[in-house]
mmCIF file of C-alpha atoms and ligand atoms in Angstrom:
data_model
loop_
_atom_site.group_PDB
_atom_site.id
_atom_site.type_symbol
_atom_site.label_atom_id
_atom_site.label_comp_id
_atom_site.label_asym_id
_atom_site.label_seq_id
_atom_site.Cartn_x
_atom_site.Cartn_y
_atom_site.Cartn_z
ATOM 1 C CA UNK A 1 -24.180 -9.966 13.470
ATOM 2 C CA UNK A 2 -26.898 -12.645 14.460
ATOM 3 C CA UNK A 3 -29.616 -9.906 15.104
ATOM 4 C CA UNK A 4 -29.278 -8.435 11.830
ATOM 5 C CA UNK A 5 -29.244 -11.551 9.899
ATOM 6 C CA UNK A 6 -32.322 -12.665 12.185
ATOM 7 C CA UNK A 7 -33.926 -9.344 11.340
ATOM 8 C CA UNK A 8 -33.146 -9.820 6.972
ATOM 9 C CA UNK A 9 -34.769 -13.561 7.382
ATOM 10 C CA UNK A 10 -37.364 -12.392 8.854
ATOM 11 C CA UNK A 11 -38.682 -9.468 6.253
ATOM 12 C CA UNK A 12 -37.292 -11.818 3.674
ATOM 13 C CA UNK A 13 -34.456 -9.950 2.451
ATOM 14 C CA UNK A 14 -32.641 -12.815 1.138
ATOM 15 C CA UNK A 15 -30.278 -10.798 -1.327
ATOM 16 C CA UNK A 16 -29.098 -8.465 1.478
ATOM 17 C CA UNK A 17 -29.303 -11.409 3.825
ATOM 18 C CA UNK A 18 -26.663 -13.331 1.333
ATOM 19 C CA UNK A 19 -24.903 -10.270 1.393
ATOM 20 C CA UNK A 20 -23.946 -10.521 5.336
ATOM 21 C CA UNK A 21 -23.497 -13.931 5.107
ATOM 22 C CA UNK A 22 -20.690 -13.819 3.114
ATOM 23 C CA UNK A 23 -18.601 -11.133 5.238
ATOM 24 C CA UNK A 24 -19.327 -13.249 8.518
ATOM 25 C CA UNK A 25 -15.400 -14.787 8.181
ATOM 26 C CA UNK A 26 -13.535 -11.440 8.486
ATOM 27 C CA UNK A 27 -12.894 -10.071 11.401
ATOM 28 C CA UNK A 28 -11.756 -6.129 11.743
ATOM 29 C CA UNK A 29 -9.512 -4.436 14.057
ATOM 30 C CA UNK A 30 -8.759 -1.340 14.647
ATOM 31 C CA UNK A 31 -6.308 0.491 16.134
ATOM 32 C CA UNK A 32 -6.438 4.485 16.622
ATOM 33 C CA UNK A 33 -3.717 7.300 15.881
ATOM 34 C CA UNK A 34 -4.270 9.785 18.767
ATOM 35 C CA UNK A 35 -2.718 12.880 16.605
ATOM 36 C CA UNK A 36 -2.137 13.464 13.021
ATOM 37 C CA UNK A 37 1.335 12.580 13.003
ATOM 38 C CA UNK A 38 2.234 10.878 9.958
ATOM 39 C CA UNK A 39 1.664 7.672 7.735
ATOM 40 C CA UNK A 40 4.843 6.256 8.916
ATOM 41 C CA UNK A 41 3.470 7.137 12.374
ATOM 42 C CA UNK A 42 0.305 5.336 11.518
ATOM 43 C CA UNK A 43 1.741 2.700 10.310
ATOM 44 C CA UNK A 44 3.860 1.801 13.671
ATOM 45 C CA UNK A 45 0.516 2.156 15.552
ATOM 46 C CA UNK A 46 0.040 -1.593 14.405
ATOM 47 C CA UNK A 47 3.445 -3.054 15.294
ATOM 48 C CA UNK A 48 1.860 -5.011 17.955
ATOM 49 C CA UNK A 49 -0.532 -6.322 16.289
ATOM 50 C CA UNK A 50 1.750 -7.597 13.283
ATOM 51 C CA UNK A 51 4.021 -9.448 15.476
ATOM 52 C CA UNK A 52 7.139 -10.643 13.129
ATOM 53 C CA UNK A 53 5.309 -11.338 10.053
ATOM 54 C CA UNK A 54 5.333 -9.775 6.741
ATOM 55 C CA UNK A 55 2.361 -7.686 6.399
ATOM 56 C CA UNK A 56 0.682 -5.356 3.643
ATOM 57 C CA UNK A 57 -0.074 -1.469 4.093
ATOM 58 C CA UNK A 58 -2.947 -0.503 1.866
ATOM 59 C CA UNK A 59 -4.284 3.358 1.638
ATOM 60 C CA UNK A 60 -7.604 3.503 1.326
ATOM 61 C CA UNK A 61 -7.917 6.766 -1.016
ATOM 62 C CA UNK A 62 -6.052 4.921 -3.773
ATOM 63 C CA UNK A 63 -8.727 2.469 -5.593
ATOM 64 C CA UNK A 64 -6.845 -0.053 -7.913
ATOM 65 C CA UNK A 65 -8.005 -1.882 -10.929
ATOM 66 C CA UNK A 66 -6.561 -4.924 -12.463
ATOM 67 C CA UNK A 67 -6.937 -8.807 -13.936
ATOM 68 C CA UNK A 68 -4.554 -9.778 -10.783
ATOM 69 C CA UNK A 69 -5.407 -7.733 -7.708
ATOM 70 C CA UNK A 70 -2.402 -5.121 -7.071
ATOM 71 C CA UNK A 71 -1.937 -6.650 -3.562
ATOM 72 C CA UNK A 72 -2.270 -10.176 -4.791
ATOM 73 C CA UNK A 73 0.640 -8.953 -7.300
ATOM 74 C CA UNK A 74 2.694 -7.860 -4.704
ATOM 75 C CA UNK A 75 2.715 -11.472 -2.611
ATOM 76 C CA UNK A 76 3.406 -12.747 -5.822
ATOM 77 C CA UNK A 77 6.678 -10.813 -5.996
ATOM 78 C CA UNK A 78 7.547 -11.084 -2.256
ATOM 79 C CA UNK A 79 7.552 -15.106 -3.180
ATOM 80 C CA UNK A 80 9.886 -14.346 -5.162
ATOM 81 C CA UNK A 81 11.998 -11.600 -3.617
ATOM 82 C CA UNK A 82 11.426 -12.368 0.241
ATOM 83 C CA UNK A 83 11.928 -8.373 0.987
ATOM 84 C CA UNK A 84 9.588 -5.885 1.256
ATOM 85 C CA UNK A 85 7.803 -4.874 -2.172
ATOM 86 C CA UNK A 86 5.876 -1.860 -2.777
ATOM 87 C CA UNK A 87 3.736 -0.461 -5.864
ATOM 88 C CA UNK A 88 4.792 2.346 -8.124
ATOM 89 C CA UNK A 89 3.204 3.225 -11.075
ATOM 90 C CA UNK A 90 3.951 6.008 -13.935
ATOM 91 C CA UNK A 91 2.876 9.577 -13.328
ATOM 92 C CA UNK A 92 2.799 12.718 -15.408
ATOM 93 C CA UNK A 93 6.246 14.816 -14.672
ATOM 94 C CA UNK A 94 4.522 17.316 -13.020
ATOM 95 C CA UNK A 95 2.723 15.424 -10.886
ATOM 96 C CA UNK A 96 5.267 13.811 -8.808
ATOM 97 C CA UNK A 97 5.449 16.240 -5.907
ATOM 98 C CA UNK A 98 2.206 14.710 -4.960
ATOM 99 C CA UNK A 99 4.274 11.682 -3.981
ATOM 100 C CA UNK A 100 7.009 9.330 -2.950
ATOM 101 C CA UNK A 101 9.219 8.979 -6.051
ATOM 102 C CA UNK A 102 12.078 6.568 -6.396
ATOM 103 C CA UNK A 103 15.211 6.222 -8.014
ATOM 104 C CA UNK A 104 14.904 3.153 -9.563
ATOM 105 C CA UNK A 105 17.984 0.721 -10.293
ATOM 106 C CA UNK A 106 18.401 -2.440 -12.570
ATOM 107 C CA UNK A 107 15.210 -4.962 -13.185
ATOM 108 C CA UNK A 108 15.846 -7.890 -12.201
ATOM 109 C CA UNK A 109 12.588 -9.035 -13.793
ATOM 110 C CA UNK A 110 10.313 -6.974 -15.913
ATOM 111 C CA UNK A 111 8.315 -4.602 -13.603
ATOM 112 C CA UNK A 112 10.732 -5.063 -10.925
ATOM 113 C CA UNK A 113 13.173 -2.572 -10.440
ATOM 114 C CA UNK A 114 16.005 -2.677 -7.220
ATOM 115 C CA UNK A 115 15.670 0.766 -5.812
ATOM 116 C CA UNK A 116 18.960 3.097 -5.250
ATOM 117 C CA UNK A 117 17.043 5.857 -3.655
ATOM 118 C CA UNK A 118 12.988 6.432 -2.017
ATOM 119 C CA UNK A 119 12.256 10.440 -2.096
ATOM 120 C CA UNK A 120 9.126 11.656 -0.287
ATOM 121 C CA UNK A 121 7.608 14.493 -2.713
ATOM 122 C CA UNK A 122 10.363 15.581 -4.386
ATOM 123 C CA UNK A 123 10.607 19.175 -6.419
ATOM 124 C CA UNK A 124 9.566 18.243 -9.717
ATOM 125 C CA UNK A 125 12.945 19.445 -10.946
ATOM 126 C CA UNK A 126 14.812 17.183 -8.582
ATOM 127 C CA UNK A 127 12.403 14.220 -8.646
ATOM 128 C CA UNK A 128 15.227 11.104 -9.645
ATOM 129 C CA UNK A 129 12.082 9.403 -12.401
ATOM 130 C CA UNK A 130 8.800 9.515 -12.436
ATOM 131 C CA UNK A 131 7.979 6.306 -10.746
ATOM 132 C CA UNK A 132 5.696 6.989 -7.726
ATOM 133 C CA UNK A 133 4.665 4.918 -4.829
ATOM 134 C CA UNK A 134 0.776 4.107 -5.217
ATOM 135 C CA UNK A 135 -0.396 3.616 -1.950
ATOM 136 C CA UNK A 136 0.309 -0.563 -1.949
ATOM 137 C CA UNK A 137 3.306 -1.944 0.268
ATOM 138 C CA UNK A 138 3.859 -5.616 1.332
ATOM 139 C CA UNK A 139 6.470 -5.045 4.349
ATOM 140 C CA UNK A 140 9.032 -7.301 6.171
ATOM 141 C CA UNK A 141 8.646 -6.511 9.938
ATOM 142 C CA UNK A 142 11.685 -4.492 10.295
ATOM 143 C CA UNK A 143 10.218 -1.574 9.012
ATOM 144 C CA UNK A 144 9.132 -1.238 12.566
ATOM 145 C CA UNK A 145 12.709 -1.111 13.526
ATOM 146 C CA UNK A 146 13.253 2.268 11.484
ATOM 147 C CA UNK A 147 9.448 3.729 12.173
ATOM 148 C CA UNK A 148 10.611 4.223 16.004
ATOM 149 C CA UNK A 149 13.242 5.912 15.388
ATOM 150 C CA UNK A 150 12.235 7.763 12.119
ATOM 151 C CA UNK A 151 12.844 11.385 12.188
ATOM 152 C CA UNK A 152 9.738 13.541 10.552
ATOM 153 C CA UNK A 153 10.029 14.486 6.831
ATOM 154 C CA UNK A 154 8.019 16.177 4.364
ATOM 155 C CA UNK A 155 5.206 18.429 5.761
ATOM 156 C CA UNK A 156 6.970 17.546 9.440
ATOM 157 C CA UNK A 157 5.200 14.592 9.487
ATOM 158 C CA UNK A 158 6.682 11.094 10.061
ATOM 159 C CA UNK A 159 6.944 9.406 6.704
ATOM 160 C CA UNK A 160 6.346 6.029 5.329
ATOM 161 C CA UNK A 161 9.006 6.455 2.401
ATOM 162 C CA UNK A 162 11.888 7.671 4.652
ATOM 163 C CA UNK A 163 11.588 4.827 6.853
ATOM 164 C CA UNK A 164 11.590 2.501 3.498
ATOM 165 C CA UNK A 165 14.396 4.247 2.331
ATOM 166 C CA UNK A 166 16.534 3.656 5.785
ATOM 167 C CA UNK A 167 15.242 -0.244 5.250
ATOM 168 C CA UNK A 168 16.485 -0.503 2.192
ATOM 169 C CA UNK A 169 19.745 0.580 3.408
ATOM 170 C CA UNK A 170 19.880 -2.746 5.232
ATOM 171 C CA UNK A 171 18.040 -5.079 3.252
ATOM 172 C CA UNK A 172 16.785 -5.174 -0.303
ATOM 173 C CA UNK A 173 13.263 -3.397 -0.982
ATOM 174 C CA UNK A 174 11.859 -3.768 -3.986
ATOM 175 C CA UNK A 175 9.518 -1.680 -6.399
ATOM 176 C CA UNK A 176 6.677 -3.616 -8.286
ATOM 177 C CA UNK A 177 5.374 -1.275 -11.510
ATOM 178 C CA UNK A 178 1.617 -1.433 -12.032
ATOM 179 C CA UNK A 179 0.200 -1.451 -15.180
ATOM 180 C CA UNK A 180 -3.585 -1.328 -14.267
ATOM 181 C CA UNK A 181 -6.189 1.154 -13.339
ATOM 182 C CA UNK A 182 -6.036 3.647 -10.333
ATOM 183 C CA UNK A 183 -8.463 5.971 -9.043
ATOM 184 C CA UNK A 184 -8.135 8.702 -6.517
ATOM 185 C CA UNK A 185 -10.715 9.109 -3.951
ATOM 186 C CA UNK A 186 -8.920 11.668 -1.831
ATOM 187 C CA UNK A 187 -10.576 14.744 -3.319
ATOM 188 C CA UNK A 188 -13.208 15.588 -4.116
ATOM 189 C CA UNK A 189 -13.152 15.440 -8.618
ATOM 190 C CA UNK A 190 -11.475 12.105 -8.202
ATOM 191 C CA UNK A 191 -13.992 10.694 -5.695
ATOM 192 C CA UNK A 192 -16.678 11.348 -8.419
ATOM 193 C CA UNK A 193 -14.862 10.205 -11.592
ATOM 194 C CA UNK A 194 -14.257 7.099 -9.660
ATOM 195 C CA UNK A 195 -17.798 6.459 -8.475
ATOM 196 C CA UNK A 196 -19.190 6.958 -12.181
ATOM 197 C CA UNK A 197 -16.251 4.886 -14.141
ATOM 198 C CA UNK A 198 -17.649 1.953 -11.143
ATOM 199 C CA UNK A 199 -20.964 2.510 -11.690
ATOM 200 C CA UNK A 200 -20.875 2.599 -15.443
ATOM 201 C CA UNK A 201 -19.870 -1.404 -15.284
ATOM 202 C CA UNK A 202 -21.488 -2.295 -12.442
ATOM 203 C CA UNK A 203 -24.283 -4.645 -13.519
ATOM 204 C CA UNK A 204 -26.927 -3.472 -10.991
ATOM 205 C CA UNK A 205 -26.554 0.540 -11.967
ATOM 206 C CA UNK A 206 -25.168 0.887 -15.440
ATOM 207 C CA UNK A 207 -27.812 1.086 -17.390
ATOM 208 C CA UNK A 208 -29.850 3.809 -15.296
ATOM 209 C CA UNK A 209 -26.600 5.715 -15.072
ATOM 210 C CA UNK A 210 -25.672 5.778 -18.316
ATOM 211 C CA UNK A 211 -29.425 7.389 -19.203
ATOM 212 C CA UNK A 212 -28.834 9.441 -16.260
ATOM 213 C CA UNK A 213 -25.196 10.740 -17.733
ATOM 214 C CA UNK A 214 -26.788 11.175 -21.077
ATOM 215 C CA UNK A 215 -30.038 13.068 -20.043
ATOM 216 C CA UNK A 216 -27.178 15.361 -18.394
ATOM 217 C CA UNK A 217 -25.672 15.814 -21.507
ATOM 218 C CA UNK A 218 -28.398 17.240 -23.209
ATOM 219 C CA UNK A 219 -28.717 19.926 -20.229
ATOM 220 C CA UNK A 220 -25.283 21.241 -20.253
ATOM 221 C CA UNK A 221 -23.464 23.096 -22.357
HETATM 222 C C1 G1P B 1 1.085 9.079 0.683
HETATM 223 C C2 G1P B 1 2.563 8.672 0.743
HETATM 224 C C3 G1P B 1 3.217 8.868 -0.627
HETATM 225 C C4 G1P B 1 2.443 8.105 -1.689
HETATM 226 C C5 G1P B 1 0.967 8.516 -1.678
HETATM 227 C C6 G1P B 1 0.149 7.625 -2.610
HETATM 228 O O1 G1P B 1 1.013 10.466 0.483
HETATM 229 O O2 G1P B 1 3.217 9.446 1.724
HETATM 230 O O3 G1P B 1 4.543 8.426 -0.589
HETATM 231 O O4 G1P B 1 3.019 8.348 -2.953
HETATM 232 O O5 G1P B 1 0.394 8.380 -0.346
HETATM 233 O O6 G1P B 1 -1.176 8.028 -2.682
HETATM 234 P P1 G1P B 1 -0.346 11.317 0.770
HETATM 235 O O7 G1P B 1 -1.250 11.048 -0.408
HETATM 236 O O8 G1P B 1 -0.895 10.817 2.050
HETATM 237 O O9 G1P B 1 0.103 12.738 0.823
#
């Protein structure tokens, strides 16, 4: 972005200016999904693009919060492992509809549980745990393999999970638990919880919104 940089120097905008500079080294792609068809459908929109590599599939309504960053986690474990590796994290029982839910086997490490069985939003009477997939997958390329020929799911749309569950069929997948933070942007409450739990630690805003929150306070009852 040479003109905007040009434009910052010039009205002396050095801390915006610093800003761009340091996103000039990533480059963005994108690739669009003509009709609303599925994640898994989504997801095999890029299969060209990946090639026969290992990649990571991150949702961008689920905001995670840890020491180690979740997806850094998850290469961690695929060093290990060498199969695909996805998140899952602890939710309340009656919760897990909202998700895919898996069956989870023996740990072969703490945290890291083989998988008998993947479940796209189960009944919460059937749901095999309460282990659900958070919206962080590191996958081997043959994912792709089951994607094309992945019959649609829940909500007759074409799912991520099923396709994971036909993988691990024919080679290991793995589930990684995560102990940190996560935050829901994809309604509306959750969007706003998240922005204030950022903002109250963000060094630029805290103080003013913590005044802000108080002041509130004092208003409602
Ligand atoms: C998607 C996945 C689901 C996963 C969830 C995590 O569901 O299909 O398996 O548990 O993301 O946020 P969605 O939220 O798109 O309904």
């Amino acid at each position: 972005m040479p003109e905007l940089e040009q434009n910052l120097k010039e009205k002396g905008k050095n801390d915006l200016l610093q800003l761009v500079e340091q996103t000039t080294d990533i480059n963005i792609y994108f690739i669009r999904q003509s009709h609303p068809r599925g994640l898994g459908d989504a997801v095999l929109m890029a299969k060209d693009f990946v090639g026969n590599e290992p990649f990571v599939v991150m949702l961008g309504d689920d905001i995670m919060q840890d020491k180690i960053p979740l997806t850094q986690q998850l290469m961690q474990r695929y060093d290990q492992t060498h199969a695909s590796t996805l998140a899952v994290m602890k939710v309340p029982h009656e919760e897990v509809n909202k998700y895919g839910v898996i069956d989870p086997g023996a740990q072969s490490q703490p945290g890291l549980y083989d998988v008998k069985q993947f479940v796209e939003k189960p009944d919460v009477e059937k749901a095999p745990s309460d282990l659900a997939i958070i919206g962080r997958y590191l996958l081997t390329p043959e994912i792709f393999d089951m994607l094309e020929t992945q019959n649609p799911g829940a909500g007759n749309e074409v799912q991520l999970t099923d396709a994971i569950d036909r993988l691990n069929q024919i080679q290991r997948v793995f589930a990684h638990e995560f102990k940190g933070g996560r935050f829901d942007v994809g309604y509306k409450f959750g969007y706003l919880k998240t922005s204030i739990e950022f903002g109250l630690k963000h060094p630029e805003v805290k103080d003013d919104l913590k005044a802000y929150i108080k002041e509130l306070g004092k208003k409602i009852k």
